[in-house]
PDB file of C-alpha atoms in Angstrom:
ATOM      1  CA  MET A 137     -43.807  15.862  -8.598  1.00 57.00           C
ATOM      2  CA  ASN A 138     -41.184  14.734 -11.063  1.00 76.00           C
ATOM      3  CA  THR A 139     -38.647  12.158  -9.906  1.00 83.00           C
ATOM      4  CA  GLY A 140     -35.219  13.632  -9.262  1.00 94.00           C
ATOM      5  CA  LYS A 141     -31.913  11.922  -9.918  1.00 97.00           C
ATOM      6  CA  VAL A 142     -28.821  10.637  -8.161  1.00 98.00           C
ATOM      7  CA  THR A 143     -25.264  11.432  -9.169  1.00 98.00           C
ATOM      8  CA  LEU A 144     -22.497   9.229  -7.826  1.00 98.00           C
ATOM      9  CA  VAL A 145     -19.548  11.597  -7.578  1.00 97.00           C
ATOM     10  CA  SER A 146     -15.999  10.328  -7.203  1.00 97.00           C
ATOM     11  CA  ALA A 147     -14.160  12.705  -4.869  1.00 95.00           C
ATOM     12  CA  GLY A 148     -10.713  11.286  -5.551  1.00 94.00           C
ATOM     13  CA  PRO A 149      -8.124  10.509  -2.855  1.00 93.00           C
ATOM     14  CA  GLY A 150      -8.567  13.743  -0.906  1.00 90.00           C
ATOM     15  CA  ASP A 151      -6.824  16.633  -2.627  1.00 91.00           C
ATOM     16  CA  LEU A 152      -9.615  18.900  -3.896  1.00 92.00           C
ATOM     17  CA  ASP A 153      -7.370  19.928  -6.797  1.00 92.00           C
ATOM     18  CA  LEU A 154      -7.821  16.394  -8.125  1.00 92.00           C
ATOM     19  CA  LEU A 155     -11.595  16.745  -8.462  1.00 93.00           C
ATOM     20  CA  THR A 156     -12.851  16.863 -12.029  1.00 95.00           C
ATOM     21  CA  PHE A 157     -14.776  19.888 -13.285  1.00 95.00           C
ATOM     22  CA  LYS A 158     -17.756  17.586 -13.766  1.00 96.00           C
ATOM     23  CA  ALA A 159     -17.630  16.535 -10.110  1.00 96.00           C
ATOM     24  CA  ALA A 160     -17.419  20.133  -8.912  1.00 94.00           C
ATOM     25  CA  LYS A 161     -20.387  21.147 -11.092  1.00 94.00           C
ATOM     26  CA  ALA A 162     -22.489  18.241  -9.830  1.00 95.00           C
ATOM     27  CA  ILE A 163     -21.747  19.132  -6.206  1.00 95.00           C
ATOM     28  CA  ALA A 164     -22.626  22.792  -6.804  1.00 93.00           C
ATOM     29  CA  ALA A 165     -25.962  21.774  -8.374  1.00 93.00           C
ATOM     30  CA  ALA A 166     -26.995  19.370  -5.605  1.00 95.00           C
ATOM     31  CA  ASP A 167     -30.069  19.605  -3.432  1.00 95.00           C
ATOM     32  CA  VAL A 168     -28.778  16.903  -1.094  1.00 96.00           C
ATOM     33  CA  LEU A 169     -25.167  15.825  -0.479  1.00 95.00           C
ATOM     34  CA  LEU A 170     -24.482  12.408   1.045  1.00 96.00           C
ATOM     35  CA  ILE A 171     -20.797  12.416   1.987  1.00 94.00           C
ATOM     36  CA  ASP A 172     -18.635   9.399   2.795  1.00 92.00           C
ATOM     37  CA  ASP A 173     -16.280   9.425   5.764  1.00 87.00           C
ATOM     38  CA  LEU A 174     -13.055   9.384   3.745  1.00 87.00           C
ATOM     39  CA  VAL A 175     -14.017  12.393   1.630  1.00 92.00           C
ATOM     40  CA  ASN A 176     -12.181  15.659   2.316  1.00 91.00           C
ATOM     41  CA  GLY A 177     -14.567  17.660   4.531  1.00 86.00           C
ATOM     42  CA  GLU A 178     -13.658  20.866   2.711  1.00 89.00           C
ATOM     43  CA  ILE A 179     -15.554  19.576  -0.296  1.00 90.00           C
ATOM     44  CA  THR A 180     -18.678  21.137   1.184  1.00 84.00           C
ATOM     45  CA  THR A 181     -17.255  24.560   0.312  1.00 84.00           C
ATOM     46  CA  LEU A 182     -18.182  23.718  -3.285  1.00 84.00           C
ATOM     47  CA  LYS A 183     -21.823  23.068  -2.479  1.00 77.00           C
ATOM     48  CA  ALA A 184     -24.819  25.108  -3.549  1.00 73.00           C
ATOM     49  CA  PRO A 185     -26.060  27.348  -0.695  1.00 75.00           C
ATOM     50  CA  HIS A 186     -29.341  25.459  -0.381  1.00 82.00           C
ATOM     51  CA  ALA A 187     -27.928  21.940  -0.345  1.00 91.00           C
ATOM     52  CA  ARG A 188     -28.576  19.710   2.639  1.00 94.00           C
ATOM     53  CA  VAL A 189     -25.402  17.943   3.819  1.00 93.00           C
ATOM     54  CA  ILE A 190     -25.675  14.473   5.352  1.00 94.00           C
ATOM     55  CA  LYS A 191     -22.600  12.543   6.462  1.00 92.00           C
ATOM     56  CA  VAL A 192     -22.875   8.809   5.828  1.00 91.00           C
ATOM     57  CA  GLY A 193     -19.549   7.513   7.068  1.00 75.00           C
ATOM     58  CA  LYS A 194     -18.386   4.029   6.106  1.00 63.00           C
ATOM     59  CA  ARG A 195     -15.024   2.818   7.425  1.00 57.00           C
ATOM     60  CA  GLY A 196     -13.788  -0.737   7.813  1.00 54.00           C
ATOM     61  CA  GLY A 197     -13.593  -1.691  11.491  1.00 54.00           C
ATOM     62  CA  CYS A 198     -15.378   1.493  12.572  1.00 54.00           C
ATOM     63  CA  LYS A 199     -18.948   2.432  13.331  1.00 63.00           C
ATOM     64  CA  SER A 200     -20.562   2.956   9.947  1.00 73.00           C
ATOM     65  CA  THR A 201     -23.824   4.097   8.432  1.00 84.00           C
ATOM     66  CA  PRO A 202     -25.667   0.967   7.213  1.00 90.00           C
ATOM     67  CA  GLN A 203     -25.643   0.589   3.449  1.00 90.00           C
ATOM     68  CA  ALA A 204     -29.383  -0.081   3.347  1.00 92.00           C
ATOM     69  CA  PHE A 205     -30.021   3.222   5.170  1.00 94.00           C
ATOM     70  CA  ILE A 206     -27.879   5.140   2.669  1.00 94.00           C
ATOM     71  CA  GLN A 207     -29.809   3.638  -0.206  1.00 95.00           C
ATOM     72  CA  ARG A 208     -33.132   4.548   1.443  1.00 96.00           C
ATOM     73  CA  LEU A 209     -31.958   8.145   1.798  1.00 96.00           C
ATOM     74  CA  MET A 210     -31.045   8.336  -1.881  1.00 96.00           C
ATOM     75  CA  ARG A 211     -34.392   6.893  -2.949  1.00 97.00           C
ATOM     76  CA  ARG A 212     -36.373   9.100  -0.568  1.00 96.00           C
ATOM     77  CA  TYR A 213     -34.896  12.405  -1.689  1.00 97.00           C
ATOM     78  CA  ALA A 214     -34.771  11.505  -5.381  1.00 97.00           C
ATOM     79  CA  LEU A 215     -38.426  10.483  -5.326  1.00 96.00           C
ATOM     80  CA  GLN A 216     -39.140  13.918  -3.833  1.00 96.00           C
ATOM     81  CA  GLY A 217     -37.755  15.395  -7.045  1.00 96.00           C
ATOM     82  CA  LYS A 218     -34.373  16.372  -5.628  1.00 96.00           C
ATOM     83  CA  HIS A 219     -30.930  16.069  -7.143  1.00 97.00           C
ATOM     84  CA  VAL A 220     -29.027  13.793  -4.778  1.00 97.00           C
ATOM     85  CA  VAL A 221     -25.237  13.743  -4.995  1.00 97.00           C
ATOM     86  CA  ARG A 222     -23.598  10.770  -3.315  1.00 96.00           C
ATOM     87  CA  ILE A 223     -19.938  11.684  -2.791  1.00 96.00           C
ATOM     88  CA  LYS A 224     -17.534   8.766  -2.527  1.00 95.00           C
ATOM     89  CA  GLY A 225     -13.806   8.762  -1.862  1.00 93.00           C
ATOM     90  CA  GLY A 226     -11.504   7.666  -4.679  1.00 95.00           C
ATOM     91  CA  ASP A 227     -13.401   6.356  -7.686  1.00 96.00           C
ATOM     92  CA  ALA A 228     -17.037   5.449  -7.077  1.00 95.00           C
ATOM     93  CA  LEU A 229     -16.824   2.340  -9.240  1.00 95.00           C
ATOM     94  CA  LEU A 230     -13.890   0.763  -7.417  1.00 94.00           C
ATOM     95  CA  PHE A 231     -14.736  -0.917  -4.076  1.00 91.00           C
ATOM     96  CA  GLY A 232     -17.377   1.693  -3.304  1.00 84.00           C
ATOM     97  CA  ARG A 233     -20.547  -0.432  -3.377  1.00 90.00           C
ATOM     98  CA  ALA A 234     -21.677   1.547  -6.393  1.00 94.00           C
ATOM     99  CA  GLY A 235     -23.028  -1.610  -8.001  1.00 93.00           C
ATOM    100  CA  GLU A 236     -25.506  -2.134  -5.174  1.00 94.00           C
ATOM    101  CA  GLU A 237     -26.604   1.484  -5.242  1.00 96.00           C
ATOM    102  CA  ILE A 238     -27.000   1.658  -9.015  1.00 97.00           C
ATOM    103  CA  ALA A 239     -29.111  -1.500  -9.076  1.00 96.00           C
ATOM    104  CA  ASP A 240     -31.292  -0.277  -6.207  1.00 96.00           C
ATOM    105  CA  LEU A 241     -31.896   3.126  -7.790  1.00 96.00           C
ATOM    106  CA  ARG A 242     -32.657   1.726 -11.226  1.00 96.00           C
ATOM    107  CA  HIS A 243     -35.113  -0.708  -9.675  1.00 96.00           C
ATOM    108  CA  ALA A 244     -36.879   2.306  -8.152  1.00 95.00           C
ATOM    109  CA  GLY A 245     -36.988   4.044 -11.538  1.00 95.00           C
ATOM    110  CA  ILE A 246     -34.458   6.702 -10.556  1.00 96.00           C
ATOM    111  CA  ASP A 247     -31.927   8.019 -13.051  1.00 96.00           C
ATOM    112  CA  VAL A 248     -28.286   7.583 -12.039  1.00 97.00           C
ATOM    113  CA  GLU A 249     -25.274   9.468 -13.355  1.00 97.00           C
ATOM    114  CA  ILE A 250     -21.686   8.482 -12.545  1.00 97.00           C
ATOM    115  CA  VAL A 251     -18.732  10.852 -12.324  1.00 97.00           C
ATOM    116  CA  ASN A 252     -15.370   9.118 -12.321  1.00 96.00           C
ATOM    117  CA  GLY A 253     -12.386  10.102 -10.203  1.00 96.00           C
ATOM    118  CA  ILE A 254      -8.896   9.090  -9.094  1.00 96.00           C
ATOM    119  CA  SER A 255      -8.696   5.961  -6.981  1.00 96.00           C
ATOM    120  CA  SER A 256      -6.342   5.820  -3.995  1.00 95.00           C
ATOM    121  CA  GLY A 257      -4.344   3.089  -5.759  1.00 96.00           C
ATOM    122  CA  PHE A 258      -3.308   5.573  -8.439  1.00 97.00           C
ATOM    123  CA  ALA A 259      -2.681   8.245  -5.821  1.00 96.00           C
ATOM    124  CA  ALA A 260      -0.423   5.807  -3.973  1.00 96.00           C
ATOM    125  CA  ALA A 261       1.537   5.099  -7.152  1.00 96.00           C
ATOM    126  CA  ALA A 262       1.905   8.830  -7.778  1.00 94.00           C
ATOM    127  CA  ALA A 263       3.158   9.303  -4.216  1.00 92.00           C
ATOM    128  CA  LEU A 264       5.869   6.718  -4.862  1.00 93.00           C
ATOM    129  CA  GLY A 265       6.609   8.041  -8.338  1.00 92.00           C
ATOM    130  CA  VAL A 266       6.086   4.668 -10.002  1.00 95.00           C
ATOM    131  CA  SER A 267       4.062   3.307 -12.887  1.00 95.00           C
ATOM    132  CA  LEU A 268       1.843   0.416 -11.837  1.00 96.00           C
ATOM    133  CA  THR A 269       2.171  -1.031 -15.347  1.00 96.00           C
ATOM    134  CA  HIS A 270       5.866  -0.393 -16.003  1.00 95.00           C
ATOM    135  CA  ARG A 271       6.489  -2.594 -19.020  1.00 93.00           C
ATOM    136  CA  ASP A 272       9.924  -3.654 -17.784  1.00 93.00           C
ATOM    137  CA  HIS A 273       8.265  -5.362 -14.821  1.00 94.00           C
ATOM    138  CA  CYS A 274       4.712  -6.474 -15.591  1.00 94.00           C
ATOM    139  CA  GLN A 275       1.894  -6.676 -18.101  1.00 94.00           C
ATOM    140  CA  GLY A 276      -0.793  -5.171 -15.935  1.00 97.00           C
ATOM    141  CA  VAL A 277      -2.135  -4.359 -12.503  1.00 98.00           C
ATOM    142  CA  ILE A 278      -4.732  -6.110 -10.357  1.00 98.00           C
ATOM    143  CA  PHE A 279      -6.909  -4.145  -7.954  1.00 97.00           C
ATOM    144  CA  VAL A 280      -8.094  -6.420  -5.167  1.00 97.00           C
ATOM    145  CA  THR A 281      -9.778  -5.958  -1.820  1.00 94.00           C
ATOM    146  CA  ALA A 282      -8.581  -7.858   1.228  1.00 92.00           C
ATOM    147  CA  HIS A 283     -11.963  -7.269   2.846  1.00 78.00           C
ATOM    148  CA  LEU A 284     -14.321  -9.815   1.261  1.00 78.00           C
ATOM    149  CA  ARG A 285     -18.043  -9.727   1.954  1.00 76.00           C
ATOM    150  CA  ASP A 286     -18.236 -13.346   3.118  1.00 80.00           C
ATOM    151  CA  GLY A 287     -15.171 -13.057   5.320  1.00 78.00           C
ATOM    152  CA  THR A 288     -12.972 -15.310   3.178  1.00 85.00           C
ATOM    153  CA  GLU A 289      -9.526 -14.421   1.848  1.00 88.00           C
ATOM    154  CA  PRO A 290      -8.683 -13.865  -1.825  1.00 94.00           C
ATOM    155  CA  ASP A 291      -6.622 -16.577  -3.507  1.00 95.00           C
ATOM    156  CA  TRP A 292      -3.311 -14.881  -2.801  1.00 97.00           C
ATOM    157  CA  ALA A 293      -1.283 -17.646  -4.445  1.00 97.00           C
ATOM    158  CA  ALA A 294      -3.203 -17.269  -7.703  1.00 97.00           C
ATOM    159  CA  LEU A 295      -2.867 -13.492  -7.602  1.00 97.00           C
ATOM    160  CA  ALA A 296       0.854 -13.677  -6.905  1.00 97.00           C
ATOM    161  CA  ALA A 297       1.355 -16.142  -9.760  1.00 97.00           C
ATOM    162  CA  THR A 298       0.027 -13.659 -12.330  1.00 97.00           C
ATOM    163  CA  GLY A 299       3.187 -11.574 -12.184  1.00 96.00           C
ATOM    164  CA  MET A 300       1.037  -8.449 -12.172  1.00 97.00           C
ATOM    165  CA  THR A 301       1.405  -5.488  -9.843  1.00 98.00           C
ATOM    166  CA  LEU A 302      -0.990  -5.993  -6.937  1.00 98.00           C
ATOM    167  CA  ALA A 303      -2.859  -2.982  -5.548  1.00 98.00           C
ATOM    168  CA  ILE A 304      -4.490  -4.222  -2.351  1.00 98.00           C
ATOM    169  CA  TYR A 305      -7.234  -2.179  -0.744  1.00 96.00           C
ATOM    170  CA  MET A 306      -8.524  -2.458   2.828  1.00 93.00           C
ATOM    171  CA  GLY A 307      -5.661  -4.709   3.864  1.00 95.00           C
ATOM    172  CA  ALA A 308      -3.688  -2.611   6.356  1.00 94.00           C
ATOM    173  CA  SER A 309      -5.089  -4.429   9.383  1.00 93.00           C
ATOM    174  CA  ARG A 310      -4.062  -7.810   8.008  1.00 94.00           C
ATOM    175  CA  ILE A 311      -0.819  -6.943   6.245  1.00 97.00           C
ATOM    176  CA  ASP A 312       1.016  -9.635   8.242  1.00 96.00           C
ATOM    177  CA  SER A 313      -1.158 -12.463   6.918  1.00 96.00           C
ATOM    178  CA  ILE A 314      -1.303 -10.985   3.419  1.00 97.00           C
ATOM    179  CA  SER A 315       2.475 -10.680   3.073  1.00 97.00           C
ATOM    180  CA  GLU A 316       2.912 -14.151   4.536  1.00 97.00           C
ATOM    181  CA  ALA A 317       0.423 -15.653   2.075  1.00 97.00           C
ATOM    182  CA  LEU A 318       1.971 -13.870  -0.901  1.00 98.00           C
ATOM    183  CA  GLY A 319       5.417 -14.917   0.314  1.00 97.00           C
ATOM    184  CA  GLU A 320       4.530 -18.540  -0.351  1.00 97.00           C
ATOM    185  CA  THR A 321       4.655 -17.703  -4.071  1.00 97.00           C
ATOM    186  CA  LEU A 322       6.705 -14.534  -4.345  1.00 97.00           C
ATOM    187  CA  ALA A 323      10.336 -14.082  -3.346  1.00 97.00           C
ATOM    188  CA  PRO A 324      10.899 -12.282  -0.026  1.00 97.00           C
ATOM    189  CA  ASP A 325      12.788  -9.518  -1.850  1.00 96.00           C
ATOM    190  CA  THR A 326       9.795  -8.670  -4.070  1.00 97.00           C
ATOM    191  CA  PRO A 327       9.349  -4.880  -3.862  1.00 96.00           C
ATOM    192  CA  ALA A 328       6.401  -3.693  -1.765  1.00 96.00           C
ATOM    193  CA  ALA A 329       5.019  -0.468  -0.369  1.00 96.00           C
ATOM    194  CA  VAL A 330       2.211   0.785   1.829  1.00 97.00           C
ATOM    195  CA  VAL A 331       0.764   4.268   1.394  1.00 96.00           C
ATOM    196  CA  GLN A 332      -1.578   5.676   4.031  1.00 96.00           C
ATOM    197  CA  TRP A 333      -3.952   8.542   3.253  1.00 94.00           C
ATOM    198  CA  ALA A 334      -2.679   8.615  -0.330  1.00 94.00           C
ATOM    199  CA  GLY A 335      -3.199  11.926  -2.076  1.00 91.00           C
ATOM    200  CA  THR A 336      -3.913  13.917   1.086  1.00 91.00           C
ATOM    201  CA  SER A 337      -1.940  16.249   3.355  1.00 89.00           C
ATOM    202  CA  ARG A 338      -1.748  13.371   5.863  1.00 92.00           C
ATOM    203  CA  GLU A 339      -0.030  11.029   3.403  1.00 93.00           C
ATOM    204  CA  ARG A 340       2.611   8.657   4.782  1.00 93.00           C
ATOM    205  CA  ARG A 341       4.396   5.872   2.958  1.00 92.00           C
ATOM    206  CA  VAL A 342       6.878   3.096   3.547  1.00 93.00           C
ATOM    207  CA  CYS A 343       8.713   0.913   1.039  1.00 93.00           C
ATOM    208  CA  ALA A 344      10.448  -2.395   1.761  1.00 93.00           C
ATOM    209  CA  PRO A 345      10.891  -5.949   0.451  1.00 95.00           C
ATOM    210  CA  LEU A 346       7.825  -8.158   0.821  1.00 97.00           C
ATOM    211  CA  GLY A 347       9.465 -10.142   3.594  1.00 97.00           C
ATOM    212  CA  GLU A 348       9.898  -6.971   5.663  1.00 96.00           C
ATOM    213  CA  ILE A 349       6.973  -4.775   4.658  1.00 96.00           C
ATOM    214  CA  ALA A 350       4.657  -5.784   7.513  1.00 97.00           C
ATOM    215  CA  ALA A 351       7.301  -5.079  10.158  1.00 96.00           C
ATOM    216  CA  GLN A 352       8.309  -1.798   8.543  1.00 95.00           C
ATOM    217  CA  ALA A 353       4.678  -0.647   8.270  1.00 96.00           C
ATOM    218  CA  ALA A 354       4.133  -1.484  11.935  1.00 95.00           C
ATOM    219  CA  ALA A 355       7.315   0.327  12.941  1.00 94.00           C
ATOM    220  CA  GLN A 356       6.142   3.447  11.100  1.00 92.00           C
ATOM    221  CA  GLN A 357       2.610   3.008  12.506  1.00 94.00           C
ATOM    222  CA  ILE A 358       1.091   2.892   9.040  1.00 94.00           C
ATOM    223  CA  ALA A 359      -2.578   1.989   9.392  1.00 93.00           C
ATOM    224  CA  SER A 360      -5.928   2.259   7.622  1.00 92.00           C
ATOM    225  CA  PRO A 361      -6.825   3.825   5.275  1.00 93.00           C
ATOM    226  CA  ALA A 362      -3.908   2.526   3.244  1.00 96.00           C
ATOM    227  CA  VAL A 363      -3.132   0.839  -0.064  1.00 97.00           C
ATOM    228  CA  ILE A 364      -0.581  -1.968  -0.310  1.00 98.00           C
ATOM    229  CA  LEU A 365       1.370  -2.169  -3.579  1.00 98.00           C
ATOM    230  CA  ILE A 366       3.423  -5.243  -4.450  1.00 98.00           C
ATOM    231  CA  GLY A 367       5.408  -6.206  -7.515  1.00 97.00           C
ATOM    232  CA  GLY A 368       8.502  -5.527  -9.575  1.00 95.00           C
ATOM    233  CA  ALA A 369       7.228  -2.124 -10.698  1.00 95.00           C
ATOM    234  CA  ILE A 370       7.330  -0.901  -7.103  1.00 96.00           C
ATOM    235  CA  GLY A 371      11.064  -1.554  -7.185  1.00 93.00           C
ATOM    236  CA  GLU A 372      11.431   1.712  -9.096  1.00 87.00           C
ATOM    237  CA  ALA A 373      10.606   3.507  -5.836  1.00 82.00           C
ATOM    238  CA  ILE A 374      13.186   1.451  -3.972  1.00 67.00           C
ATOM    239  CA  VAL A 375      15.818   2.355  -6.575  1.00 62.00           C
ATOM    240  CA  GLU A 376      15.007   6.038  -6.136  1.00 60.00           C
ATOM    241  CA  VAL A 377      15.306   5.831  -2.356  1.00 55.00           C
ATOM    242  CA  ALA A 378      18.628   4.023  -2.642  1.00 52.00           C
ATOM    243  CA  ALA A 379      19.887   6.696  -5.028  1.00 50.00           C
ATOM    244  CA  ARG A 380      19.171   9.301  -2.356  1.00 55.00           C
ATOM    245  CA  GLY A 381      21.017   7.216   0.222  1.00 52.00           C
ATOM    246  CA  GLU A 382      17.967   6.880   2.475  1.00 53.00           C
ATOM    247  CA  PRO A 383      16.840   3.796   4.409  1.00 52.00           C
ATOM    248  CA  LEU A 384      13.706   2.310   2.870  1.00 50.00           C
ATOM    249  CA  ARG A 385      11.694   2.869   6.010  1.00 50.00           C
ATOM    250  CA  GLN A 386      12.267   6.623   5.641  1.00 45.00           C
ATOM    251  CA  LEU A 387      10.283   6.824   2.443  1.00 50.00           C
ATOM    252  CA  SER A 388       7.593   8.835   4.157  1.00 46.00           C
ATOM    253  CA  ALA A 389       5.986  12.214   3.712  1.00 43.00           C
TER     254      ALA A 389
END
């Protein structure tokens, strides 16, 4: 039997309208669908009638399907000649362990195709109506995870010193320590925001100065999954809220 293939499909932040045509076609052509926990469950309505659906949830701080098991599933079905579609939330290449999966599949002689999508960081920026790279405020954006594999923290001082917009993933549970660490370099009035479930019908968001963002997020019960955005560019959202005469904490869907 001929070896099948694996397609890593980026499902985007949740809104099915944000799927690419290429992603939808890959899902419809699948023999096996491996679906991450954060993916919109309605995505299975796009599947081919014969496709087998397997949920392989992975959530920080929650019971998760082991990564090694997921990789074994992909290898097993692909080596049976099947087209395996691994559906990941956001963009597969950004904090989705795609690197480990690609290396493992290539080592097994299995072809891998990658379909890009919209990461939650961009969905969060769209929710706030801001440009992450607004040229009046910064020269770029840094995507960083607060959840490091070895348990250590990123060098927050070095990141803050860049002057770039910071898009922090998987940091909702430690927003207090993150804002405190960044506050050693950045001014307490540096604009910040937290967007939970960005790009979905459950989206909620809060905007406040860095020195207050942790307390405001807690008051609004903003929790994982969420993206933290920090930097001058985020101030554009604060300006908009002020223009509407709303308290910052009310910047929520």
